[in-house]
Amino acid sequence: MGMLLRGARVIRSDRVTDEADVRTDAETGRIEAVGDLDPRGDERVVDLSGKTVTPGLVDAHVHFSLSGERSVEDVVDMSDAELTLVEARNARKTLEAGVTGARVMGARDIDVALKRAIDAGDVPGPRTVANCRSITITGGHGHHMGREIDGPTEARTAVREQVKLGADFIKFMATGGVTTPGSDPGAVAFTEEELHALVDEAHRRGVHTATHAHGGEGVKAAIRAGVDTVEHGTFLDDEAIDLFLERDATLVPTLSAPYHIVRNTEAATKEDVTKTEFVYDRHIESFKLAAEAGVRIAGGTDAGTPFNVHGGNASEVQFMAQHAMEPLDAVRAMTETAADAVGLDDCGVVEPGAYADLLVFDDDPLSDLTLLNDPTAVLKGGHVVAGAVPGAVPDGE
Ligand SMILES: [Zn+2]
């Protein structure tokens, strides 16, 4: 049975419609109509007057393999069985917090299996875009759970391996990182030939590419090689901004990641604190520069990194609004724009034909973005998967 959600203020993506009705179709899990609609005999009518409906959030960058541990190295010794259970728990927490779509940065080969289990309805979780292992140079950032390569031929082999296993995208580490001991966030990791091979091979296989990149030279080299999304983009200069615009690349700033390390300096590792304090101010400056220049920005949290726990994803919207964006634009960055950037079709908007992935709030989150952290109800495919709406039965009954 479908539902008619009546009379809510609806944040559709780029605009807000007051007192709109939203009809969901239980068969397809999609939105059938939005507007001024009359109830039909066969549907459940839910009065949402005074409440606000938004699209479910789409997080363009999460790590289900990590759970906010002090050090990423804490999970390296876990068995595949243990890590799979951890990932399933984190997927559920993410969905219940209102994130109905996520691009998951893979560890080992678990995430593609998790995605299949979510799609089959066996495990609760957001609609997932998954890769397997992130590709890095030998000894580079993330090598503990990544695929180390050297040379353009091995780069192509590694891409083909990931696609064979079911990867929806290819992630590679164009620079060093904060959380890998001994790796330098400023240094360019791959050669130009390797970067070209990675992106070219991924596009030949029909999947998009994401690069982890802090240093400006690494960002620029990856964009010149044709990368689709740049993660972090900590040190951006005017040349980098121009390249984003020219090549139509998307920035996923992940402002949550340094925020949580800087606020936990007592507990964090000494190396993480030293590296993060150095980069934090520049990171925010780079984000502002990009937002003001009109670079396409997709919301992503890097959830799972130290103290950046799953379920707090919506804070990223606040951070983006706090530093550069209008509230509605920040919401759009972590709904429609993120869905487009990661290839989640028909997600991130409240429009006919889109999936009925919806959040319900008692008050309007545009007036206070912290409300986004605590939706009254979360719907995925038209089913209530967390919280409750008046008169609607939870999923599975
Ligand atoms: Zn990450």
Coordinates of C-alpha atoms and ligand atoms in Angstrom, one line a residue:
M1 CA 0.0 0.0 0.0
G2 CA 1.3 3.4 -0.9
M3 CA 1.2 6.4 1.3
L4 CA -0.1 10.0 0.9
L5 CA 2.0 12.3 3.0
R6 CA -0.2 15.4 3.4
G7 CA 0.4 19.1 3.9
A8 CA 4.2 19.2 4.8
R9 CA 6.6 21.9 3.9
V10 CA 8.8 20.1 1.3
I11 CA 12.4 20.8 0.6
R12 CA 12.6 19.5 -2.9
S13 CA 16.2 20.3 -3.8
D14 CA 16.7 23.8 -5.1
R15 CA 13.3 25.0 -3.9
V16 CA 10.8 24.7 -1.0
T17 CA 7.1 24.0 -1.5
D18 CA 4.7 24.8 1.4
E19 CA 1.8 22.5 2.2
A20 CA 2.6 20.0 -0.5
D21 CA 1.3 16.4 -0.7
V22 CA 3.7 13.5 -1.6
R23 CA 2.3 10.2 -2.9
T24 CA 4.6 7.1 -2.6
D25 CA 4.1 3.9 -4.6
A26 CA 4.7 0.8 -2.5
E27 CA 5.4 -1.4 -5.5
T28 CA 8.2 0.6 -7.0
G29 CA 9.3 2.4 -3.8
R30 CA 9.2 5.6 -5.7
I31 CA 7.4 9.0 -5.5
E32 CA 4.4 8.9 -7.7
A33 CA 3.3 12.6 -7.4
V34 CA 4.0 15.8 -5.6
G35 CA 1.5 18.7 -5.3
D36 CA -2.1 19.2 -4.2
L37 CA -3.4 15.6 -4.2
D38 CA -6.7 14.0 -3.3
P39 CA -6.6 10.8 -1.1
R40 CA -7.4 7.5 -2.8
G41 CA -9.3 4.8 -1.1
D42 CA -6.5 2.3 -1.1
E43 CA -3.7 4.4 0.5
R44 CA -2.6 5.3 4.0
V45 CA -3.0 9.0 4.6
V46 CA -0.5 10.7 6.9
D47 CA -1.1 14.2 8.1
L48 CA 2.2 16.0 8.1
S49 CA 0.9 19.6 8.4
G50 CA 3.4 21.7 10.3
K51 CA 6.2 19.2 9.6
T52 CA 9.0 19.4 7.0
V53 CA 9.9 16.7 4.5
T54 CA 13.4 16.6 2.8
P55 CA 15.1 14.1 0.6
G56 CA 17.2 11.5 2.5
L57 CA 20.8 12.6 2.8
V58 CA 23.4 11.2 0.5
D59 CA 26.9 11.0 1.9
A60 CA 29.5 11.0 -0.8
H61 CA 32.3 9.7 1.4
V62 CA 32.0 7.2 4.3
H63 CA 34.1 4.3 5.6
F64 CA 32.0 1.5 7.0
S65 CA 35.2 -0.4 7.9
L66 CA 36.2 2.3 10.4
S67 CA 34.2 3.3 13.5
G68 CA 35.8 6.5 14.7
E69 CA 38.7 4.7 16.4
R70 CA 41.7 6.7 17.6
S71 CA 43.9 5.1 15.0
V72 CA 42.9 3.5 11.7
E73 CA 45.6 0.9 12.6
D74 CA 43.2 -0.5 15.2
V75 CA 41.1 -2.3 12.6
V76 CA 44.0 -3.7 10.5
D77 CA 44.2 -6.9 12.6
M78 CA 40.4 -7.6 12.4
S79 CA 39.4 -10.8 10.5
D80 CA 37.2 -10.4 7.5
A81 CA 34.3 -11.9 9.5
E82 CA 34.7 -9.4 12.3
L83 CA 35.1 -6.5 9.9
T84 CA 32.0 -7.6 7.9
L85 CA 29.9 -7.4 11.1
V86 CA 31.3 -4.0 12.0
E87 CA 30.5 -2.7 8.5
A88 CA 26.9 -4.0 8.7
R89 CA 26.4 -2.3 12.0
N90 CA 27.8 1.0 10.6
A91 CA 25.5 0.8 7.6
R92 CA 22.5 0.4 9.8
K93 CA 23.5 3.3 12.0
T94 CA 24.0 5.5 8.9
L95 CA 20.6 4.7 7.5
E96 CA 18.8 5.2 10.8
A97 CA 20.4 8.7 11.1
G98 CA 18.7 9.7 7.8
V99 CA 21.4 8.9 5.2
T100 CA 19.6 6.9 2.6
G101 CA 22.4 6.9 0.0
A102 CA 26.2 6.6 0.5
R103 CA 29.4 6.1 -1.4
V104 CA 31.5 3.8 0.6
M105 CA 35.2 3.9 0.5
G106 CA 36.1 0.2 0.5
A107 CA 38.3 -1.9 2.6
R108 CA 39.5 -5.3 1.4
D109 CA 36.6 -6.6 -0.7
I110 CA 33.8 -6.4 1.8
D111 CA 31.8 -3.4 0.7
V112 CA 30.6 -4.8 -2.6
A113 CA 29.3 -7.8 -0.7
L114 CA 27.6 -5.6 1.8
K115 CA 26.0 -3.6 -1.0
R116 CA 24.5 -6.7 -2.5
A117 CA 23.1 -7.7 0.9
I118 CA 21.6 -4.3 1.4
D119 CA 20.1 -4.3 -2.1
A120 CA 18.6 -7.8 -1.4
G121 CA 17.0 -6.5 1.8
D122 CA 19.0 -8.9 4.0
V123 CA 20.9 -6.1 5.9
P124 CA 19.6 -2.6 6.6
G125 CA 21.6 0.2 5.1
P126 CA 21.6 3.1 2.7
R127 CA 21.6 2.7 -1.1
T128 CA 25.3 2.0 -1.6
V129 CA 27.9 2.9 -4.2
A130 CA 30.9 0.7 -3.4
N131 CA 34.4 0.0 -4.4
C132 CA 36.7 -2.7 -3.2
R133 CA 40.3 -1.7 -2.3
S134 CA 41.5 1.9 -2.8
I135 CA 44.5 2.0 -5.0
T136 CA 47.7 3.5 -3.6
I137 CA 51.5 3.4 -4.2
T138 CA 53.5 0.8 -2.4
G139 CA 53.6 2.1 1.2
G140 CA 51.2 4.9 0.4
H141 CA 48.1 6.3 2.2
G142 CA 45.7 3.5 3.2
H143 CA 48.0 0.7 2.1
H144 CA 46.9 -1.5 5.0
M145 CA 43.6 -2.2 3.4
G146 CA 44.3 -1.0 -0.1
R147 CA 45.8 -2.3 -3.4
E148 CA 49.4 -1.2 -3.8
I149 CA 50.6 -0.6 -7.3
D150 CA 53.7 0.6 -9.1
G151 CA 53.7 1.6 -12.7
P152 CA 50.9 2.3 -15.3
T153 CA 50.5 -1.4 -16.3
E154 CA 49.8 -2.4 -12.7
A155 CA 47.5 0.6 -12.4
R156 CA 45.3 -0.8 -15.2
T157 CA 45.4 -4.3 -13.8
A158 CA 44.3 -3.0 -10.4
V159 CA 41.4 -1.1 -11.9
R160 CA 40.3 -4.2 -13.8
E161 CA 40.5 -6.3 -10.7
Q162 CA 38.3 -4.0 -8.7
V163 CA 35.7 -3.8 -11.5
K164 CA 35.7 -7.6 -11.9
L165 CA 34.9 -7.8 -8.2
G166 CA 31.9 -5.4 -8.6
A167 CA 33.3 -2.0 -7.9
D168 CA 31.0 0.9 -8.9
F169 CA 33.9 3.3 -8.8
I170 CA 37.7 3.5 -8.4
K171 CA 39.3 5.4 -5.6
F172 CA 43.0 6.1 -5.6
M173 CA 45.3 8.1 -3.3
A174 CA 46.9 10.9 -5.2
T175 CA 48.7 12.2 -2.1
G176 CA 49.7 11.0 1.3
G177 CA 47.2 11.1 4.2
V178 CA 46.7 12.3 7.7
T179 CA 45.8 8.9 9.3
T180 CA 48.6 6.7 7.7
P181 CA 51.7 7.0 9.9
G182 CA 54.7 8.2 7.9
S183 CA 52.7 9.4 4.8
D184 CA 52.9 13.1 3.8
P185 CA 49.6 14.7 2.9
G186 CA 51.4 17.3 0.8
A187 CA 53.4 15.0 -1.5
V188 CA 52.1 13.7 -4.9
A189 CA 52.1 9.9 -4.8
F190 CA 51.6 8.7 -8.3
T191 CA 53.4 9.6 -11.5
E192 CA 51.5 11.3 -14.2
E193 CA 51.5 8.1 -16.3
E194 CA 50.0 6.1 -13.4
L195 CA 47.3 8.7 -12.8
H196 CA 46.4 8.7 -16.5
A197 CA 46.3 4.9 -16.5
L198 CA 44.0 4.8 -13.4
V199 CA 41.4 7.3 -14.7
D200 CA 41.5 6.1 -18.4
E201 CA 41.1 2.5 -17.4
A202 CA 38.2 3.2 -15.0
H203 CA 36.4 5.2 -17.6
R204 CA 36.9 2.5 -20.2
R205 CA 35.3 0.1 -17.7
G206 CA 32.4 2.5 -17.3
V207 CA 33.0 3.5 -13.6
H208 CA 33.8 6.9 -12.1
T209 CA 36.9 7.8 -10.2
A210 CA 37.5 9.5 -6.9
T211 CA 40.8 10.6 -5.5
H212 CA 42.0 11.3 -2.0
A213 CA 44.1 14.5 -2.3
H214 CA 45.3 17.0 0.2
G215 CA 48.2 18.8 -1.5
G216 CA 47.4 21.2 -4.3
E217 CA 49.8 19.6 -6.8
G218 CA 48.2 16.2 -6.2
V219 CA 44.7 17.7 -6.7
K220 CA 45.8 19.4 -10.0
A221 CA 47.6 16.3 -11.3
A222 CA 44.5 14.2 -10.6
I223 CA 42.1 16.7 -12.3
R224 CA 44.4 17.0 -15.3
A225 CA 44.2 13.2 -15.5
G226 CA 40.4 13.4 -15.6
V227 CA 39.4 12.4 -12.1
D228 CA 35.6 12.9 -11.4
T229 CA 35.6 13.7 -7.7
V230 CA 38.3 15.1 -5.4
E231 CA 38.1 14.1 -1.8
H232 CA 39.3 16.6 0.9
G233 CA 41.0 19.2 -1.4
T234 CA 42.8 20.6 1.6
F235 CA 45.3 23.0 -0.1
L236 CA 43.6 24.6 -3.1
D237 CA 45.0 27.6 -5.0
D238 CA 43.5 29.6 -7.8
E239 CA 45.0 27.3 -10.4
A240 CA 43.3 24.3 -8.8
I241 CA 40.0 26.1 -8.6
D242 CA 40.2 27.0 -12.3
L243 CA 40.9 23.3 -13.1
F244 CA 37.9 22.2 -11.2
L245 CA 35.7 24.6 -13.2
E246 CA 37.3 23.8 -16.6
R247 CA 37.2 20.0 -16.2
D248 CA 33.9 20.0 -14.4
A249 CA 35.3 18.0 -11.4
T250 CA 33.4 17.8 -8.1
L251 CA 34.9 18.6 -4.7
V252 CA 33.9 16.5 -1.6
P253 CA 35.4 18.6 1.1
T254 CA 34.8 16.2 4.1
L255 CA 35.0 19.1 6.7
S256 CA 33.9 16.7 9.4
A257 CA 37.1 14.7 9.3
P258 CA 39.6 17.4 10.6
Y259 CA 36.9 18.9 12.8
H260 CA 36.6 15.8 14.9
I261 CA 40.4 15.3 15.2
V262 CA 41.0 19.0 16.2
R263 CA 38.3 18.6 18.9
N264 CA 39.8 15.5 20.4
T265 CA 43.5 16.5 20.6
E266 CA 43.8 14.9 24.1
A267 CA 42.8 11.5 22.8
A268 CA 44.1 11.6 19.2
T269 CA 47.5 10.2 18.2
K270 CA 50.3 12.8 18.3
E271 CA 51.0 12.5 14.6
D272 CA 47.3 12.9 13.7
V273 CA 47.1 16.1 15.8
T274 CA 50.3 17.6 14.4
K275 CA 49.2 16.9 10.8
T276 CA 45.6 18.1 11.4
E277 CA 46.3 21.4 13.1
F278 CA 48.6 22.3 10.3
V279 CA 45.9 21.6 7.7
Y280 CA 42.7 22.6 9.3
D281 CA 42.6 26.3 8.7
R282 CA 43.9 25.9 5.2
H283 CA 41.2 23.2 4.5
I284 CA 38.4 25.7 5.4
E285 CA 40.0 28.4 3.4
S286 CA 40.2 26.1 0.4
F287 CA 36.5 25.1 0.8
K288 CA 35.4 28.7 0.9
L289 CA 37.5 29.5 -2.2
A290 CA 35.9 26.7 -4.1
A291 CA 32.3 27.4 -2.9
E292 CA 32.6 31.1 -3.8
A293 CA 34.1 30.3 -7.2
G294 CA 31.1 28.0 -8.0
V295 CA 32.9 24.7 -7.9
R296 CA 30.4 21.8 -7.7
I297 CA 30.5 20.6 -4.1
A298 CA 29.1 17.3 -2.8
G299 CA 28.6 16.6 0.9
G300 CA 30.7 13.8 2.3
T301 CA 31.8 13.2 5.9
D302 CA 34.6 10.7 5.9
A303 CA 32.6 9.1 8.7
G304 CA 34.6 6.4 10.4
T305 CA 37.8 8.4 10.6
P306 CA 39.1 9.2 14.2
F307 CA 36.2 10.4 16.4
N308 CA 34.0 10.9 13.3
V309 CA 31.4 8.3 14.2
H310 CA 28.6 7.0 12.0
G311 CA 25.2 8.6 12.4
G312 CA 26.5 12.1 12.9
N313 CA 26.7 12.6 9.1
A314 CA 24.3 15.6 9.0
S315 CA 26.8 17.8 10.8
E316 CA 28.6 18.1 7.5
V317 CA 25.6 20.2 6.2
Q318 CA 26.1 22.6 9.2
F319 CA 29.8 22.9 8.6
M320 CA 29.3 23.7 4.9
A321 CA 26.7 26.3 5.8
Q322 CA 28.8 27.7 8.6
H323 CA 31.7 28.5 6.4
A324 CA 30.4 29.4 2.9
M325 CA 27.0 28.2 1.8
E326 CA 23.3 29.2 2.2
P327 CA 21.4 26.5 4.2
L328 CA 19.4 25.3 1.2
D329 CA 22.5 25.1 -0.9
A330 CA 24.3 23.1 1.8
V331 CA 21.3 20.7 2.0
R332 CA 21.3 20.3 -1.7
A333 CA 25.1 19.6 -1.7
M334 CA 24.4 16.6 0.5
T335 CA 21.3 15.4 -1.3
E336 CA 20.9 16.0 -5.0
T337 CA 24.5 17.0 -5.9
A338 CA 26.0 14.2 -3.9
A339 CA 23.6 11.7 -5.6
D340 CA 24.6 13.0 -9.0
A341 CA 28.3 12.9 -8.2
V342 CA 28.4 9.3 -7.0
G343 CA 25.9 7.9 -9.6
L344 CA 22.9 7.2 -7.4
D345 CA 20.2 7.8 -10.0
D346 CA 16.8 9.1 -8.9
C347 CA 18.0 9.9 -5.4
G348 CA 18.4 13.2 -3.5
V349 CA 15.2 15.0 -4.7
V350 CA 11.5 15.0 -3.9
E351 CA 10.1 14.7 -7.4
P352 CA 7.9 12.2 -9.2
G353 CA 9.9 9.2 -10.3
A354 CA 12.6 9.6 -7.7
Y355 CA 12.9 7.0 -4.9
A356 CA 10.7 7.7 -1.9
D357 CA 13.8 8.2 0.3
L358 CA 12.5 10.9 2.6
L359 CA 13.1 12.4 6.0
V360 CA 10.4 13.9 8.2
F361 CA 11.1 16.6 10.7
D362 CA 8.8 18.2 13.4
D363 CA 10.5 21.6 12.7
D364 CA 12.1 23.2 9.7
P365 CA 15.8 22.2 9.5
L366 CA 16.5 25.2 7.2
S367 CA 15.9 27.4 10.3
D368 CA 18.3 25.3 12.4
L369 CA 20.5 22.8 10.5
T370 CA 21.3 20.9 13.7
L371 CA 17.8 19.5 13.5
L372 CA 19.0 17.4 10.5
N373 CA 20.8 15.1 13.0
D374 CA 17.6 13.9 14.4
P375 CA 14.8 13.1 11.9
T376 CA 11.4 12.2 13.3
A377 CA 11.1 9.5 10.6
V378 CA 13.4 8.0 7.9
L379 CA 11.8 6.5 4.8
K380 CA 13.7 4.4 2.3
G381 CA 11.8 3.2 -0.8
G382 CA 8.6 4.4 0.8
H383 CA 9.1 2.3 3.9
V384 CA 9.6 3.7 7.4
V385 CA 13.1 2.4 8.4
A386 CA 13.6 4.5 11.6
G387 CA 11.4 6.6 13.8
A388 CA 7.7 6.9 12.9
V389 CA 5.2 9.0 11.1
P390 CA 1.7 9.4 12.5
G391 CA -0.5 6.5 11.6
A392 CA 2.1 4.6 9.5
V393 CA 3.2 1.1 10.3
P394 CA 6.9 0.5 10.5
D395 CA 8.6 -1.5 7.7
G396 CA 8.1 -5.3 8.0
E397 CA 4.7 -5.3 9.6
Ligands
ZN1 ZN 38.2 8.9 3.6

